[in-house]
PDB file of C-alpha atoms in Angstrom:
ATOM      1  CA  UNK L1226       0.000   0.000   0.000  1.00  0.00           C
ATOM      2  CA  UNK L1227       1.294   3.456  -0.817  1.00  0.00           C
ATOM      3  CA  UNK L1228       1.812   5.893   2.069  1.00  0.00           C
ATOM      4  CA  UNK L1229      -0.831   8.256   0.694  1.00  0.00           C
ATOM      5  CA  UNK L1230      -4.167   7.770  -1.067  1.00  0.00           C
ATOM      6  CA  UNK L1231      -3.955   7.557  -4.835  1.00  0.00           C
ATOM      7  CA  UNK L1232      -5.313  10.825  -6.312  1.00  0.00           C
ATOM      8  CA  UNK L1233      -6.252   8.978  -9.525  1.00  0.00           C
ATOM      9  CA  UNK L1234      -9.327   7.642  -7.680  1.00  0.00           C
ATOM     10  CA  UNK L1235     -10.931  11.107  -7.756  1.00  0.00           C
ATOM     11  CA  UNK L1236     -13.997  10.935  -9.979  1.00  0.00           C
ATOM     12  CA  UNK L1237     -14.285   7.147  -9.734  1.00  0.00           C
ATOM     13  CA  UNK L1238     -17.774   5.697  -9.321  1.00  0.00           C
ATOM     14  CA  UNK L1239     -18.037   2.202  -7.916  1.00  0.00           C
ATOM     15  CA  UNK L1240     -20.707  -0.269  -9.018  1.00  0.00           C
ATOM     16  CA  UNK L1241     -23.991   0.130  -7.151  1.00  0.00           C
ATOM     17  CA  UNK L1242     -24.212  -1.765  -3.896  1.00  0.00           C
ATOM     18  CA  UNK L1243     -26.746  -4.422  -3.021  1.00  0.00           C
ATOM     19  CA  UNK L1244     -30.335  -3.536  -2.162  1.00  0.00           C
ATOM     20  CA  UNK L1245     -30.719  -2.416   1.437  1.00  0.00           C
ATOM     21  CA  UNK L1246     -34.167  -3.004   2.950  1.00  0.00           C
ATOM     22  CA  UNK L1247     -35.061  -0.361   5.542  1.00  0.00           C
ATOM     23  CA  UNK L1248     -36.439  -1.906   8.708  1.00  0.00           C
ATOM     24  CA  UNK L1249     -38.965  -0.173  10.966  1.00  0.00           C
ATOM     25  CA  UNK L1250     -37.181  -1.692  13.961  1.00  0.00           C
ATOM     26  CA  UNK L1251     -33.866  -0.162  12.833  1.00  0.00           C
ATOM     27  CA  UNK L1252     -35.537   3.223  12.297  1.00  0.00           C
ATOM     28  CA  UNK L1253     -36.996   3.172  15.822  1.00  0.00           C
ATOM     29  CA  UNK L1254     -33.678   1.993  17.280  1.00  0.00           C
ATOM     30  CA  UNK L1255     -31.768   4.765  15.498  1.00  0.00           C
ATOM     31  CA  UNK L1256     -34.332   7.374  16.584  1.00  0.00           C
ATOM     32  CA  UNK L1257     -33.999   6.340  20.226  1.00  0.00           C
ATOM     33  CA  UNK L1258     -30.195   6.264  20.026  1.00  0.00           C
ATOM     34  CA  UNK L1259     -30.016   9.757  18.512  1.00  0.00           C
ATOM     35  CA  UNK L1260     -32.754  11.358  20.611  1.00  0.00           C
ATOM     36  CA  UNK L1261     -35.152  11.902  17.676  1.00  0.00           C
ATOM     37  CA  UNK L1262     -38.438  12.323  19.549  1.00  0.00           C
ATOM     38  CA  UNK L1263     -40.996  12.827  16.761  1.00  0.00           C
ATOM     39  CA  UNK L1264     -43.517   9.975  16.993  1.00  0.00           C
ATOM     40  CA  UNK L1265     -43.273   9.304  13.221  1.00  0.00           C
ATOM     41  CA  UNK L1266     -39.915   7.628  13.962  1.00  0.00           C
ATOM     42  CA  UNK L1267     -41.220   5.171  16.568  1.00  0.00           C
ATOM     43  CA  UNK L1268     -45.012   4.907  16.261  1.00  0.00           C
ATOM     44  CA  UNK L1269     -46.459   3.291  13.132  1.00  0.00           C
ATOM     45  CA  UNK L1270     -49.891   4.847  13.743  1.00  0.00           C
ATOM     46  CA  UNK L1271     -48.413   8.339  14.023  1.00  0.00           C
ATOM     47  CA  UNK L1272     -46.372   7.818  10.842  1.00  0.00           C
ATOM     48  CA  UNK L1273     -49.433   6.683   8.880  1.00  0.00           C
ATOM     49  CA  UNK L1274     -51.534   9.542  10.288  1.00  0.00           C
ATOM     50  CA  UNK L1275     -48.855  11.903   8.945  1.00  0.00           C
ATOM     51  CA  UNK L1276     -49.290  10.392   5.475  1.00  0.00           C
ATOM     52  CA  UNK L1277     -46.340   8.004   5.380  1.00  0.00           C
ATOM     53  CA  UNK L1278     -46.375   4.319   4.414  1.00  0.00           C
ATOM     54  CA  UNK L1279     -44.423   3.371   7.535  1.00  0.00           C
ATOM     55  CA  UNK L1280     -42.046   4.680  10.168  1.00  0.00           C
ATOM     56  CA  UNK L1281     -40.004   7.638   8.923  1.00  0.00           C
ATOM     57  CA  UNK L1282     -36.249   7.558   9.359  1.00  0.00           C
ATOM     58  CA  UNK L1283     -34.520  10.552  10.958  1.00  0.00           C
ATOM     59  CA  UNK L1284     -32.533  12.513   8.341  1.00  0.00           C
ATOM     60  CA  UNK L1285     -29.168  11.099   9.476  1.00  0.00           C
ATOM     61  CA  UNK L1286     -30.369   7.469   9.373  1.00  0.00           C
ATOM     62  CA  UNK L1287     -28.545   6.860   6.083  1.00  0.00           C
ATOM     63  CA  UNK L1288     -25.123   7.348   7.704  1.00  0.00           C
ATOM     64  CA  UNK L1289     -24.658   3.611   8.283  1.00  0.00           C
ATOM     65  CA  UNK L1290     -25.637   2.742   4.709  1.00  0.00           C
ATOM     66  CA  UNK L1291     -23.275   5.428   3.399  1.00  0.00           C
ATOM     67  CA  UNK L1292     -20.367   4.265   5.538  1.00  0.00           C
ATOM     68  CA  UNK L1293     -20.803   0.623   4.615  1.00  0.00           C
ATOM     69  CA  UNK L1294     -20.916   1.659   0.941  1.00  0.00           C
ATOM     70  CA  UNK L1295     -17.762   3.790   1.324  1.00  0.00           C
ATOM     71  CA  UNK L1296     -15.943   0.663   2.505  1.00  0.00           C
ATOM     72  CA  UNK L1297     -15.635  -0.447  -1.145  1.00  0.00           C
ATOM     73  CA  UNK L1298     -13.247   2.473  -1.670  1.00  0.00           C
ATOM     74  CA  UNK L1299     -11.565   2.590   1.732  1.00  0.00           C
ATOM     75  CA  UNK L1300     -10.823  -1.146   1.675  1.00  0.00           C
ATOM     76  CA  UNK L1301      -9.669  -1.160  -1.970  1.00  0.00           C
ATOM     77  CA  UNK L1302      -5.937  -1.950  -1.694  1.00  0.00           C
ATOM     78  CA  UNK L1303      -5.183   0.076  -4.836  1.00  0.00           C
ATOM     79  CA  UNK L1304      -6.694   3.222  -3.237  1.00  0.00           C
ATOM     80  CA  UNK L1305      -3.768   3.448  -0.813  1.00  0.00           C
ATOM     81  CA  UNK L1306      -5.765   4.232   2.336  1.00  0.00           C
ATOM     82  CA  UNK L1307      -4.377   3.147   5.686  1.00  0.00           C
ATOM     83  CA  UNK L1308      -7.592   2.959   7.725  1.00  0.00           C
ATOM     84  CA  UNK L1309      -5.645   3.306  10.977  1.00  0.00           C
ATOM     85  CA  UNK L1310      -4.871   6.874   9.835  1.00  0.00           C
ATOM     86  CA  UNK L1311      -8.459   7.824   8.894  1.00  0.00           C
ATOM     87  CA  UNK L1312     -10.312  10.506  10.841  1.00  0.00           C
ATOM     88  CA  UNK L1313     -13.926  11.460  10.110  1.00  0.00           C
ATOM     89  CA  UNK L1314     -14.151  15.044   8.872  1.00  0.00           C
ATOM     90  CA  UNK L1315     -17.785  15.849   8.146  1.00  0.00           C
ATOM     91  CA  UNK L1316     -21.056  14.427   6.875  1.00  0.00           C
ATOM     92  CA  UNK L1317     -23.891  16.070   4.946  1.00  0.00           C
ATOM     93  CA  UNK L1318     -27.295  14.791   3.886  1.00  0.00           C
ATOM     94  CA  UNK L1319     -29.453  15.909   0.966  1.00  0.00           C
ATOM     95  CA  UNK L1320     -32.845  14.206   1.198  1.00  0.00           C
ATOM     96  CA  UNK L1321     -35.116  14.170  -1.844  1.00  0.00           C
ATOM     97  CA  UNK L1322     -37.900  12.400   0.037  1.00  0.00           C
ATOM     98  CA  UNK L1323     -38.349  10.773   3.435  1.00  0.00           C
ATOM     99  CA  UNK L1324     -36.853   7.336   3.980  1.00  0.00           C
ATOM    100  CA  UNK L1325     -39.553   5.025   5.324  1.00  0.00           C
ATOM    101  CA  UNK L1326     -39.747   1.473   6.625  1.00  0.00           C
ATOM    102  CA  UNK L1327     -39.984  -0.962   3.747  1.00  0.00           C
ATOM    103  CA  UNK L1328     -37.919   1.157   1.351  1.00  0.00           C
ATOM    104  CA  UNK L1329     -35.560  -0.869  -0.825  1.00  0.00           C
ATOM    105  CA  UNK L1330     -32.551   1.354  -1.361  1.00  0.00           C
ATOM    106  CA  UNK L1331     -29.611   1.023  -3.733  1.00  0.00           C
ATOM    107  CA  UNK L1332     -26.423   2.985  -2.905  1.00  0.00           C
ATOM    108  CA  UNK L1333     -23.814   4.119  -5.432  1.00  0.00           C
ATOM    109  CA  UNK L1334     -20.458   5.513  -4.316  1.00  0.00           C
ATOM    110  CA  UNK L1335     -18.487   8.224  -6.084  1.00  0.00           C
ATOM    111  CA  UNK L1336     -15.122   9.512  -4.895  1.00  0.00           C
ATOM    112  CA  UNK L1337     -15.656  13.197  -5.618  1.00  0.00           C
ATOM    113  CA  UNK L1338     -12.268  14.631  -4.744  1.00  0.00           C
ATOM    114  CA  UNK L1339      -8.905  13.867  -3.206  1.00  0.00           C
ATOM    115  CA  UNK L1340      -6.628  16.698  -2.191  1.00  0.00           C
ATOM    116  CA  UNK L1341      -3.546  17.284  -0.078  1.00  0.00           C
ATOM    117  CA  UNK L1342      -3.920  19.670   2.866  1.00  0.00           C
ATOM    118  CA  UNK L1343      -1.193  20.363   5.405  1.00  0.00           C
ATOM    119  CA  UNK L1344       0.470  16.981   5.035  1.00  0.00           C
ATOM    120  CA  UNK L1345      -2.845  15.142   5.189  1.00  0.00           C
ATOM    121  CA  UNK L1346      -5.216  13.957   2.472  1.00  0.00           C
ATOM    122  CA  UNK L1347      -8.814  15.194   2.384  1.00  0.00           C
ATOM    123  CA  UNK L1348     -11.200  12.856   0.563  1.00  0.00           C
ATOM    124  CA  UNK L1349     -14.790  13.721  -0.299  1.00  0.00           C
ATOM    125  CA  UNK L1350     -17.149  10.893  -1.178  1.00  0.00           C
ATOM    126  CA  UNK L1351     -20.796  10.944  -2.225  1.00  0.00           C
ATOM    127  CA  UNK L1352     -23.189   8.048  -1.840  1.00  0.00           C
ATOM    128  CA  UNK L1353     -26.229   8.493  -4.044  1.00  0.00           C
ATOM    129  CA  UNK L1354     -29.175   6.524  -2.695  1.00  0.00           C
ATOM    130  CA  UNK L1355     -31.987   5.546  -5.053  1.00  0.00           C
ATOM    131  CA  UNK L1356     -34.956   3.227  -4.816  1.00  0.00           C
ATOM    132  CA  UNK L1357     -35.063   0.086  -6.950  1.00  0.00           C
ATOM    133  CA  UNK L1358     -36.883   2.001  -9.689  1.00  0.00           C
ATOM    134  CA  UNK L1359     -33.912   4.362  -9.916  1.00  0.00           C
ATOM    135  CA  UNK L1360     -35.645   7.356  -8.315  1.00  0.00           C
ATOM    136  CA  UNK L1361     -33.275   9.488  -6.245  1.00  0.00           C
ATOM    137  CA  UNK L1362     -33.913   9.321  -2.504  1.00  0.00           C
ATOM    138  CA  UNK L1363     -30.849  11.056  -1.037  1.00  0.00           C
ATOM    139  CA  UNK L1364     -27.191  11.932  -1.379  1.00  0.00           C
ATOM    140  CA  UNK L1365     -24.770  11.573   1.524  1.00  0.00           C
ATOM    141  CA  UNK L1366     -21.460  13.442   1.339  1.00  0.00           C
ATOM    142  CA  UNK L1367     -18.595  12.543   3.616  1.00  0.00           C
ATOM    143  CA  UNK L1368     -15.197  14.045   4.129  1.00  0.00           C
ATOM    144  CA  UNK L1369     -12.521  11.835   5.605  1.00  0.00           C
ATOM    145  CA  UNK L1370      -9.011  12.871   6.504  1.00  0.00           C
ATOM    146  CA  UNK L1371      -6.142  10.466   6.057  1.00  0.00           C
ATOM    147  CA  UNK L1372      -3.478  11.708   8.451  1.00  0.00           C
ATOM    148  CA  UNK L1373      -0.016  12.106   7.010  1.00  0.00           C
ATOM    149  CA  UNK L1374       3.166  10.732   8.554  1.00  0.00           C
TER     150      UNK L1374
END
């Protein structure tokens, strides 16, 4: 493995990941863990009364799907990333519609940019999340920092 991430990976899009089925139990668990108190996250009746097909995920719910999708890049030996040197920089969510229990989501990872900064490498990734019909659901952007020597 090279000592620094390979900048040639900037712009690379990985093949779409497997379908991820959103579970109502996972939504409720995430809501409790993050302190999301709106009943649409934990009460099926409240979610349906609000016009949703099932429990509604908090906006940051997709972080675990995004991070597991990013693993394709981070664990790619040719990318040159030493995971022991990775620090999380930031995360941003662009939701096109609510994520609800029963959704079948397909993530696609793009490495948007790789740049040197103060002896470190700043990497921005984007995970586009669509439903099985190809309709956009969300985009999750992450910045990771690979610490230099």
